[in-house]
Amino acid sequence: MKLHQKILLGSFISVALVSCNTSDNEAVGENNSQGLKELRVVPKADIPSGFEGVQVCKDVYPSGTDPRGAVVTSTKWPNGSVITVGLYGGTTKVRNKVMQYAQEWSNHANITFNFVNTGTPQIRVTFTQGAGSYSYLGTQALSIPSNEETMNFGWFDDSTSDAEFSRTVIHEFGHALGMIHEHQHPLTTIPWDKNKVYTYYAGYPNYWSKKDVDNNLFAKYSTTQTQYSAYDTQSIMHYSISSNLTTNGFSVGNNTVLSATDKQFIATVYPRL
């Protein structure tokens, strides 16, 4: 899977692949036993002292896609869809946790994830360590070749906490339903200290370029592109933001569950009849 132009996600609908870089190895593509292409990402910079970070997702767009020109709501699945999902790799515990937390969305929306063991599922989940965690947005998964993953979890194992399973699985399956990152909400006014942000994300564990940071944090969607609710700092789709990275102490915690606004919003995107 080739990496292209990057940006972010929140309580809206967009066209993107979200990828979190966490490895110390070179980026290589290869096939696993299921025939799905795997990706390892190579971070190369050293993080300055005091900027140790958390793993976050970087959006990557398919070839030929203009993320700023996309009609964001076009990635919604038909209401009432039963979306087939295949899990390739991972331990029994890890697969069970993915199935458990993915269904959090179905508790509030007219959408179902059906986990299958045969055929060509619409969403194909791999567990390639070091490749980050990411997902294509919404129905964009349908355009991905059947021998490639559409989602990856790059740091799960049997010692992963329930809070981390919840945080990451719900977030990535939110992307799979078309949700973009909340901090790119059209109405956000986050007072970023840009120089500190560039330094922070240049180091471990993300190793982003200045362009990556611009696309994934500072770029916002327009009100005409997105279906959105009120800006929500509690959203599962929001990055955590340290007060050290803003000019006035603004911060956002590490959200691990659906917020009240997430639940209300997804119910309007996929309403029960």
PDB file of C-alpha atoms in Angstrom:
ATOM      1  CA  MET A   1       0.000   0.000   0.000  1.00  0.00           C
ATOM      2  CA  LYS A   2       1.600   3.236  -1.093  1.00  0.00           C
ATOM      3  CA  LEU A   3       1.648   6.236   1.182  1.00  0.00           C
ATOM      4  CA  HIS A   4       0.515   9.470  -0.410  1.00  0.00           C
ATOM      5  CA  GLN A   5      -0.754  12.805   0.837  1.00  0.00           C
ATOM      6  CA  LYS A   6      -1.533  13.041   4.549  1.00  0.00           C
ATOM      7  CA  ILE A   7      -4.117  14.762   6.793  1.00  0.00           C
ATOM      8  CA  LEU A   8      -6.376  14.104   9.858  1.00  0.00           C
ATOM      9  CA  LEU A   9      -9.788  13.034  11.369  1.00  0.00           C
ATOM     10  CA  GLY A  10     -12.797  14.038  13.709  1.00  0.00           C
ATOM     11  CA  SER A  11     -16.601  13.774  13.936  1.00  0.00           C
ATOM     12  CA  PHE A  12     -17.164  14.076  10.202  1.00  0.00           C
ATOM     13  CA  ILE A  13     -16.824  12.102   7.011  1.00  0.00           C
ATOM     14  CA  SER A  14     -13.767  12.189   4.691  1.00  0.00           C
ATOM     15  CA  VAL A  15     -11.588  10.343   2.186  1.00  0.00           C
ATOM     16  CA  ALA A  16      -8.315   9.117   3.703  1.00  0.00           C
ATOM     17  CA  LEU A  17      -6.142   6.386   5.113  1.00  0.00           C
ATOM     18  CA  VAL A  18      -4.940   7.069   8.625  1.00  0.00           C
ATOM     19  CA  SER A  19      -1.540   5.660   9.553  1.00  0.00           C
ATOM     20  CA  CYS A  20       0.482   5.862  12.792  1.00  0.00           C
ATOM     21  CA  ASN A  21       4.232   5.358  12.457  1.00  0.00           C
ATOM     22  CA  THR A  22       5.930   3.514  15.313  1.00  0.00           C
ATOM     23  CA  SER A  23       8.756   1.363  13.939  1.00  0.00           C
ATOM     24  CA  ASP A  24      12.520   1.775  13.963  1.00  0.00           C
ATOM     25  CA  ASN A  25      12.931  -0.273  10.777  1.00  0.00           C
ATOM     26  CA  GLU A  26      12.955   0.560   7.062  1.00  0.00           C
ATOM     27  CA  ALA A  27       9.679   0.769   5.164  1.00  0.00           C
ATOM     28  CA  VAL A  28       9.169  -2.418   3.191  1.00  0.00           C
ATOM     29  CA  GLY A  29       6.220  -4.142   1.556  1.00  0.00           C
ATOM     30  CA  GLU A  30       5.717  -7.896   1.712  1.00  0.00           C
ATOM     31  CA  ASN A  31       2.951 -10.473   1.769  1.00  0.00           C
ATOM     32  CA  ASN A  32       1.812 -12.396   4.827  1.00  0.00           C
ATOM     33  CA  SER A  33       0.310 -15.876   4.783  1.00  0.00           C
ATOM     34  CA  GLN A  34      -3.100 -14.472   3.869  1.00  0.00           C
ATOM     35  CA  GLY A  35      -1.661 -12.721   0.813  1.00  0.00           C
ATOM     36  CA  LEU A  36      -2.345  -9.232   2.195  1.00  0.00           C
ATOM     37  CA  LYS A  37       0.362  -6.650   1.663  1.00  0.00           C
ATOM     38  CA  GLU A  38       2.159  -5.571   4.841  1.00  0.00           C
ATOM     39  CA  LEU A  39       3.920  -2.309   5.530  1.00  0.00           C
ATOM     40  CA  ARG A  40       6.718  -1.389   7.912  1.00  0.00           C
ATOM     41  CA  VAL A  41       7.590   2.247   8.388  1.00  0.00           C
ATOM     42  CA  VAL A  42      11.048   3.611   9.085  1.00  0.00           C
ATOM     43  CA  PRO A  43      11.333   6.509  11.514  1.00  0.00           C
ATOM     44  CA  LYS A  44      14.783   8.072  11.553  1.00  0.00           C
ATOM     45  CA  ALA A  45      14.908  11.141  13.821  1.00  0.00           C
ATOM     46  CA  ASP A  46      15.763  11.479  17.502  1.00  0.00           C
ATOM     47  CA  ILE A  47      13.204  13.135  19.759  1.00  0.00           C
ATOM     48  CA  PRO A  48      14.495  16.063  21.850  1.00  0.00           C
ATOM     49  CA  SER A  49      14.474  15.530  25.612  1.00  0.00           C
ATOM     50  CA  GLY A  50      11.075  16.300  27.122  1.00  0.00           C
ATOM     51  CA  PHE A  51       9.089  15.546  23.959  1.00  0.00           C
ATOM     52  CA  GLU A  52       8.430  11.842  24.418  1.00  0.00           C
ATOM     53  CA  GLY A  53       5.163  11.227  22.586  1.00  0.00           C
ATOM     54  CA  VAL A  54       2.155   8.990  22.118  1.00  0.00           C
ATOM     55  CA  GLN A  55       1.265   6.992  19.033  1.00  0.00           C
ATOM     56  CA  VAL A  56      -1.165   8.787  16.743  1.00  0.00           C
ATOM     57  CA  CYS A  57      -2.596   8.297  13.274  1.00  0.00           C
ATOM     58  CA  LYS A  58      -1.486   9.910  10.035  1.00  0.00           C
ATOM     59  CA  ASP A  59      -3.940  10.099   7.146  1.00  0.00           C
ATOM     60  CA  VAL A  60      -2.747   8.827   3.783  1.00  0.00           C
ATOM     61  CA  TYR A  61      -4.769   9.271   0.620  1.00  0.00           C
ATOM     62  CA  PRO A  62      -5.052   6.779  -2.224  1.00  0.00           C
ATOM     63  CA  SER A  63      -3.345   7.595  -5.503  1.00  0.00           C
ATOM     64  CA  GLY A  64      -5.203  10.224  -7.489  1.00  0.00           C
ATOM     65  CA  THR A  65      -7.253  11.498  -4.559  1.00  0.00           C
ATOM     66  CA  ASP A  66      -7.319  15.223  -3.788  1.00  0.00           C
ATOM     67  CA  PRO A  67      -8.199  15.331  -0.076  1.00  0.00           C
ATOM     68  CA  ARG A  68      -9.215  18.984  -0.126  1.00  0.00           C
ATOM     69  CA  GLY A  69     -11.426  18.583  -3.181  1.00  0.00           C
ATOM     70  CA  ALA A  70     -13.240  15.477  -1.982  1.00  0.00           C
ATOM     71  CA  VAL A  71     -16.935  15.475  -1.223  1.00  0.00           C
ATOM     72  CA  VAL A  72     -16.504  14.243   2.322  1.00  0.00           C
ATOM     73  CA  THR A  73     -19.977  12.795   2.839  1.00  0.00           C
ATOM     74  CA  SER A  74     -19.499  10.559  -0.223  1.00  0.00           C
ATOM     75  CA  THR A  75     -17.638   8.042   1.952  1.00  0.00           C
ATOM     76  CA  LYS A  76     -20.696   7.153   4.018  1.00  0.00           C
ATOM     77  CA  TRP A  77     -21.952   3.588   3.763  1.00  0.00           C
ATOM     78  CA  PRO A  78     -25.623   3.130   2.851  1.00  0.00           C
ATOM     79  CA  ASN A  79     -27.664   3.373   5.999  1.00  0.00           C
ATOM     80  CA  GLY A  80     -28.336  -0.045   7.498  1.00  0.00           C
ATOM     81  CA  SER A  81     -25.292  -1.639   5.861  1.00  0.00           C
ATOM     82  CA  VAL A  82     -23.870  -4.914   7.144  1.00  0.00           C
ATOM     83  CA  ILE A  83     -20.137  -4.413   6.562  1.00  0.00           C
ATOM     84  CA  THR A  84     -18.033  -7.559   6.330  1.00  0.00           C
ATOM     85  CA  VAL A  85     -14.703  -7.536   8.198  1.00  0.00           C
ATOM     86  CA  GLY A  86     -11.814 -10.005   8.014  1.00  0.00           C
ATOM     87  CA  LEU A  87      -9.042 -10.265  10.625  1.00  0.00           C
ATOM     88  CA  TYR A  88      -5.647 -11.449   9.354  1.00  0.00           C
ATOM     89  CA  GLY A  89      -3.122 -12.277  12.050  1.00  0.00           C
ATOM     90  CA  GLY A  90      -3.078 -11.272  15.702  1.00  0.00           C
ATOM     91  CA  THR A  91      -3.637 -13.548  18.681  1.00  0.00           C
ATOM     92  CA  THR A  92      -7.044 -14.870  19.698  1.00  0.00           C
ATOM     93  CA  LYS A  93      -7.192 -12.311  22.512  1.00  0.00           C
ATOM     94  CA  VAL A  94      -6.298  -9.415  20.237  1.00  0.00           C
ATOM     95  CA  ARG A  95      -8.844 -10.441  17.587  1.00  0.00           C
ATOM     96  CA  ASN A  96     -11.558 -10.793  20.229  1.00  0.00           C
ATOM     97  CA  LYS A  97     -10.786  -7.324  21.599  1.00  0.00           C
ATOM     98  CA  VAL A  98     -11.014  -5.818  18.104  1.00  0.00           C
ATOM     99  CA  MET A  99     -14.399  -7.451  17.550  1.00  0.00           C
ATOM    100  CA  GLN A 100     -15.602  -6.322  20.989  1.00  0.00           C
ATOM    101  CA  TYR A 101     -14.708  -2.646  20.672  1.00  0.00           C
ATOM    102  CA  ALA A 102     -15.608  -2.242  16.989  1.00  0.00           C
ATOM    103  CA  GLN A 103     -19.212  -2.987  17.921  1.00  0.00           C
ATOM    104  CA  GLU A 104     -19.362   0.109  20.141  1.00  0.00           C
ATOM    105  CA  TRP A 105     -20.432   2.039  17.040  1.00  0.00           C
ATOM    106  CA  SER A 106     -23.279  -0.385  16.304  1.00  0.00           C
ATOM    107  CA  ASN A 107     -24.765   0.336  19.727  1.00  0.00           C
ATOM    108  CA  HIS A 108     -25.595   3.848  18.525  1.00  0.00           C
ATOM    109  CA  ALA A 109     -25.848   3.640  14.725  1.00  0.00           C
ATOM    110  CA  ASN A 110     -27.813   1.676  12.139  1.00  0.00           C
ATOM    111  CA  ILE A 111     -24.699  -0.125  10.937  1.00  0.00           C
ATOM    112  CA  THR A 112     -23.314  -3.612  11.627  1.00  0.00           C
ATOM    113  CA  PHE A 113     -19.800  -5.053  11.416  1.00  0.00           C
ATOM    114  CA  ASN A 114     -19.995  -8.741  10.450  1.00  0.00           C
ATOM    115  CA  PHE A 115     -16.702 -10.514  11.145  1.00  0.00           C
ATOM    116  CA  VAL A 116     -16.127 -13.317   8.636  1.00  0.00           C
ATOM    117  CA  ASN A 117     -13.501 -15.996   7.985  1.00  0.00           C
ATOM    118  CA  THR A 118     -14.109 -16.609   4.282  1.00  0.00           C
ATOM    119  CA  GLY A 119     -14.490 -14.684   1.048  1.00  0.00           C
ATOM    120  CA  THR A 120     -13.223 -11.153   0.423  1.00  0.00           C
ATOM    121  CA  PRO A 121     -14.441  -8.947   3.274  1.00  0.00           C
ATOM    122  CA  GLN A 122     -15.030  -5.269   2.619  1.00  0.00           C
ATOM    123  CA  ILE A 123     -12.722  -4.279   5.498  1.00  0.00           C
ATOM    124  CA  ARG A 124      -9.497  -6.270   5.822  1.00  0.00           C
ATOM    125  CA  VAL A 125      -7.633  -5.853   9.106  1.00  0.00           C
ATOM    126  CA  THR A 126      -3.968  -6.766   9.583  1.00  0.00           C
ATOM    127  CA  PHE A 127      -1.752  -6.623  12.670  1.00  0.00           C
ATOM    128  CA  THR A 128       1.615  -5.666  11.211  1.00  0.00           C
ATOM    129  CA  GLN A 129       3.809  -4.600  14.111  1.00  0.00           C
ATOM    130  CA  GLY A 130       5.615  -1.301  13.569  1.00  0.00           C
ATOM    131  CA  ALA A 131       3.431  -0.199  10.659  1.00  0.00           C
ATOM    132  CA  GLY A 132       1.174   1.966  12.815  1.00  0.00           C
ATOM    133  CA  SER A 133      -2.603   1.949  13.170  1.00  0.00           C
ATOM    134  CA  TYR A 134      -4.687   3.259  10.291  1.00  0.00           C
ATOM    135  CA  SER A 135      -7.831   2.823   8.244  1.00  0.00           C
ATOM    136  CA  TYR A 136      -9.245   4.043   4.980  1.00  0.00           C
ATOM    137  CA  LEU A 137     -12.250   6.263   5.468  1.00  0.00           C
ATOM    138  CA  GLY A 138     -15.665   4.797   4.862  1.00  0.00           C
ATOM    139  CA  THR A 139     -16.529   3.251   1.498  1.00  0.00           C
ATOM    140  CA  GLN A 140     -13.080   4.141   0.195  1.00  0.00           C
ATOM    141  CA  ALA A 141     -12.146   0.660   1.421  1.00  0.00           C
ATOM    142  CA  LEU A 142     -14.159  -0.752  -1.483  1.00  0.00           C
ATOM    143  CA  SER A 143     -11.694   0.695  -4.008  1.00  0.00           C
ATOM    144  CA  ILE A 144      -8.637  -0.994  -2.432  1.00  0.00           C
ATOM    145  CA  PRO A 145      -7.330  -4.149  -4.187  1.00  0.00           C
ATOM    146  CA  SER A 146      -8.596  -7.315  -2.526  1.00  0.00           C
ATOM    147  CA  ASN A 147      -5.065  -8.473  -1.634  1.00  0.00           C
ATOM    148  CA  GLU A 148      -4.372  -5.335   0.428  1.00  0.00           C
ATOM    149  CA  GLU A 149      -5.421  -4.420   3.926  1.00  0.00           C
ATOM    150  CA  THR A 150      -7.783  -1.514   4.538  1.00  0.00           C
ATOM    151  CA  MET A 151      -6.957  -1.239   8.263  1.00  0.00           C
ATOM    152  CA  ASN A 152      -3.987  -2.097  10.469  1.00  0.00           C
ATOM    153  CA  PHE A 153      -3.289  -2.228  14.190  1.00  0.00           C
ATOM    154  CA  GLY A 154       0.447  -1.888  14.652  1.00  0.00           C
ATOM    155  CA  TRP A 155       1.024  -2.151  18.401  1.00  0.00           C
ATOM    156  CA  PHE A 156      -1.498  -4.629  19.848  1.00  0.00           C
ATOM    157  CA  ASP A 157      -0.449  -7.748  21.740  1.00  0.00           C
ATOM    158  CA  ASP A 158      -1.782  -9.815  24.642  1.00  0.00           C
ATOM    159  CA  SER A 159      -0.397  -7.305  27.166  1.00  0.00           C
ATOM    160  CA  THR A 160      -2.257  -4.338  25.659  1.00  0.00           C
ATOM    161  CA  SER A 161      -4.627  -2.708  28.157  1.00  0.00           C
ATOM    162  CA  ASP A 162      -8.380  -2.582  27.631  1.00  0.00           C
ATOM    163  CA  ALA A 163      -8.157   1.220  27.624  1.00  0.00           C
ATOM    164  CA  GLU A 164      -5.710   1.110  24.698  1.00  0.00           C
ATOM    165  CA  PHE A 165      -7.792  -1.454  22.801  1.00  0.00           C
ATOM    166  CA  SER A 166     -10.821   0.776  23.326  1.00  0.00           C
ATOM    167  CA  ARG A 167      -9.029   3.993  22.312  1.00  0.00           C
ATOM    168  CA  THR A 168      -7.494   2.640  19.136  1.00  0.00           C
ATOM    169  CA  VAL A 169     -10.122   0.173  17.887  1.00  0.00           C
ATOM    170  CA  ILE A 170     -13.062   2.544  18.285  1.00  0.00           C
ATOM    171  CA  HIS A 171     -11.033   5.340  16.664  1.00  0.00           C
ATOM    172  CA  GLU A 172     -10.015   3.271  13.616  1.00  0.00           C
ATOM    173  CA  PHE A 173     -13.485   1.810  13.096  1.00  0.00           C
ATOM    174  CA  GLY A 174     -14.764   5.381  13.331  1.00  0.00           C
ATOM    175  CA  HIS A 175     -12.554   6.101  10.325  1.00  0.00           C
ATOM    176  CA  ALA A 176     -14.007   3.021   8.640  1.00  0.00           C
ATOM    177  CA  LEU A 177     -17.456   4.601   9.040  1.00  0.00           C
ATOM    178  CA  GLY A 178     -16.203   7.855   7.484  1.00  0.00           C
ATOM    179  CA  MET A 179     -15.211   9.856  10.558  1.00  0.00           C
ATOM    180  CA  ILE A 180     -12.305  12.297  10.222  1.00  0.00           C
ATOM    181  CA  HIS A 181     -10.124  13.639  13.031  1.00  0.00           C
ATOM    182  CA  GLU A 182     -11.926  16.006  15.370  1.00  0.00           C
ATOM    183  CA  HIS A 183      -9.096  18.509  15.626  1.00  0.00           C
ATOM    184  CA  GLN A 184      -9.636  19.263  11.914  1.00  0.00           C
ATOM    185  CA  HIS A 185     -13.222  20.250  12.621  1.00  0.00           C
ATOM    186  CA  PRO A 186     -14.221  23.249  10.474  1.00  0.00           C
ATOM    187  CA  LEU A 187     -14.904  25.374  13.549  1.00  0.00           C
ATOM    188  CA  THR A 188     -11.802  24.600  15.626  1.00  0.00           C
ATOM    189  CA  THR A 189      -9.574  27.412  16.898  1.00  0.00           C
ATOM    190  CA  ILE A 190      -6.803  25.467  18.626  1.00  0.00           C
ATOM    191  CA  PRO A 191      -4.014  27.901  19.658  1.00  0.00           C
ATOM    192  CA  TRP A 192      -1.103  25.764  18.430  1.00  0.00           C
ATOM    193  CA  ASP A 193       2.474  26.719  19.242  1.00  0.00           C
ATOM    194  CA  LYS A 194       3.572  25.636  15.786  1.00  0.00           C
ATOM    195  CA  ASN A 195       7.330  25.504  16.333  1.00  0.00           C
ATOM    196  CA  LYS A 196       6.898  23.221  19.352  1.00  0.00           C
ATOM    197  CA  VAL A 197       4.414  21.073  17.442  1.00  0.00           C
ATOM    198  CA  TYR A 198       6.853  20.602  14.553  1.00  0.00           C
ATOM    199  CA  THR A 199       9.591  19.582  16.997  1.00  0.00           C
ATOM    200  CA  TYR A 200       7.345  17.218  18.944  1.00  0.00           C
ATOM    201  CA  TYR A 201       6.023  15.316  15.934  1.00  0.00           C
ATOM    202  CA  ALA A 202       9.442  15.163  14.246  1.00  0.00           C
ATOM    203  CA  GLY A 203      10.582  12.743  16.953  1.00  0.00           C
ATOM    204  CA  TYR A 204       9.625   9.413  18.463  1.00  0.00           C
ATOM    205  CA  PRO A 205       7.223   7.720  17.901  1.00  0.00           C
ATOM    206  CA  ASN A 206       5.786   9.618  14.898  1.00  0.00           C
ATOM    207  CA  TYR A 207       8.767  11.055  12.966  1.00  0.00           C
ATOM    208  CA  TRP A 208       6.679  13.414  10.845  1.00  0.00           C
ATOM    209  CA  SER A 209       7.903  15.968   8.348  1.00  0.00           C
ATOM    210  CA  LYS A 210       6.749  19.579   8.528  1.00  0.00           C
ATOM    211  CA  LYS A 211       4.338  18.820   5.687  1.00  0.00           C
ATOM    212  CA  ASP A 212       2.920  15.862   7.624  1.00  0.00           C
ATOM    213  CA  VAL A 213       2.260  18.118  10.607  1.00  0.00           C
ATOM    214  CA  ASP A 214       0.641  20.777   8.444  1.00  0.00           C
ATOM    215  CA  ASN A 215      -1.671  18.217   6.837  1.00  0.00           C
ATOM    216  CA  ASN A 216      -2.450  16.220   9.976  1.00  0.00           C
ATOM    217  CA  LEU A 217      -2.869  18.957  12.559  1.00  0.00           C
ATOM    218  CA  PHE A 218      -3.147  22.472  11.184  1.00  0.00           C
ATOM    219  CA  ALA A 219      -5.252  21.889   8.061  1.00  0.00           C
ATOM    220  CA  LYS A 220      -9.006  22.102   8.626  1.00  0.00           C
ATOM    221  CA  TYR A 221     -11.949  20.971   6.557  1.00  0.00           C
ATOM    222  CA  SER A 222     -14.402  23.525   5.224  1.00  0.00           C
ATOM    223  CA  THR A 223     -18.010  23.666   6.344  1.00  0.00           C
ATOM    224  CA  THR A 224     -19.090  22.795   2.801  1.00  0.00           C
ATOM    225  CA  GLN A 225     -17.005  19.593   2.764  1.00  0.00           C
ATOM    226  CA  THR A 226     -18.118  17.970   5.950  1.00  0.00           C
ATOM    227  CA  GLN A 227     -21.083  16.640   7.785  1.00  0.00           C
ATOM    228  CA  TYR A 228     -20.251  17.627  11.343  1.00  0.00           C
ATOM    229  CA  SER A 229     -21.555  18.220  14.842  1.00  0.00           C
ATOM    230  CA  ALA A 230     -20.414  20.785  17.390  1.00  0.00           C
ATOM    231  CA  TYR A 231     -16.654  20.673  18.004  1.00  0.00           C
ATOM    232  CA  ASP A 232     -16.056  18.096  20.731  1.00  0.00           C
ATOM    233  CA  THR A 233     -12.819  17.869  22.749  1.00  0.00           C
ATOM    234  CA  GLN A 234     -14.075  14.589  24.249  1.00  0.00           C
ATOM    235  CA  SER A 235     -14.490  12.863  20.873  1.00  0.00           C
ATOM    236  CA  ILE A 236     -12.832   9.479  20.356  1.00  0.00           C
ATOM    237  CA  MET A 237     -11.635  10.952  17.047  1.00  0.00           C
ATOM    238  CA  HIS A 238      -9.628  13.766  18.693  1.00  0.00           C
ATOM    239  CA  TYR A 239      -5.862  13.629  19.149  1.00  0.00           C
ATOM    240  CA  SER A 240      -4.641  14.189  22.673  1.00  0.00           C
ATOM    241  CA  ILE A 241      -3.010  17.645  22.892  1.00  0.00           C
ATOM    242  CA  SER A 242      -0.442  18.570  25.507  1.00  0.00           C
ATOM    243  CA  SER A 243      -0.676  22.042  27.048  1.00  0.00           C
ATOM    244  CA  ASN A 244       3.023  22.350  26.125  1.00  0.00           C
ATOM    245  CA  LEU A 245       2.032  22.471  22.458  1.00  0.00           C
ATOM    246  CA  THR A 246      -0.385  25.390  22.703  1.00  0.00           C
ATOM    247  CA  THR A 247       0.149  29.060  23.431  1.00  0.00           C
ATOM    248  CA  ASN A 248      -2.410  29.414  26.215  1.00  0.00           C
ATOM    249  CA  GLY A 249      -2.384  26.047  28.006  1.00  0.00           C
ATOM    250  CA  PHE A 250      -5.258  24.542  25.985  1.00  0.00           C
ATOM    251  CA  SER A 251      -5.131  20.751  26.163  1.00  0.00           C
ATOM    252  CA  VAL A 252      -7.127  17.642  25.270  1.00  0.00           C
ATOM    253  CA  GLY A 253      -6.867  14.359  27.152  1.00  0.00           C
ATOM    254  CA  ASN A 254      -6.358  10.852  25.815  1.00  0.00           C
ATOM    255  CA  ASN A 255      -9.957   9.940  24.962  1.00  0.00           C
ATOM    256  CA  THR A 256     -10.652   6.212  25.202  1.00  0.00           C
ATOM    257  CA  VAL A 257     -14.447   5.912  24.779  1.00  0.00           C
ATOM    258  CA  LEU A 258     -17.194   7.385  22.643  1.00  0.00           C
ATOM    259  CA  SER A 259     -18.288  10.788  23.883  1.00  0.00           C
ATOM    260  CA  ALA A 260     -21.930  11.787  24.208  1.00  0.00           C
ATOM    261  CA  THR A 261     -21.536  13.876  21.054  1.00  0.00           C
ATOM    262  CA  ASP A 262     -19.941  10.950  19.175  1.00  0.00           C
ATOM    263  CA  LYS A 263     -22.966   8.809  20.019  1.00  0.00           C
ATOM    264  CA  GLN A 264     -25.471  11.482  19.027  1.00  0.00           C
ATOM    265  CA  PHE A 265     -23.641  12.349  15.831  1.00  0.00           C
ATOM    266  CA  ILE A 266     -23.171   8.816  14.496  1.00  0.00           C
ATOM    267  CA  ALA A 267     -26.882   8.224  15.133  1.00  0.00           C
ATOM    268  CA  THR A 268     -27.651  11.105  12.770  1.00  0.00           C
ATOM    269  CA  VAL A 269     -25.219   9.832  10.125  1.00  0.00           C
ATOM    270  CA  TYR A 270     -26.640   6.290  10.305  1.00  0.00           C
ATOM    271  CA  PRO A 271     -30.126   6.749  11.825  1.00  0.00           C
ATOM    272  CA  ARG A 272     -32.232   3.841  13.018  1.00  0.00           C
ATOM    273  CA  LEU A 273     -35.433   3.655  10.993  1.00  0.00           C
TER     274      LEU A 273
END
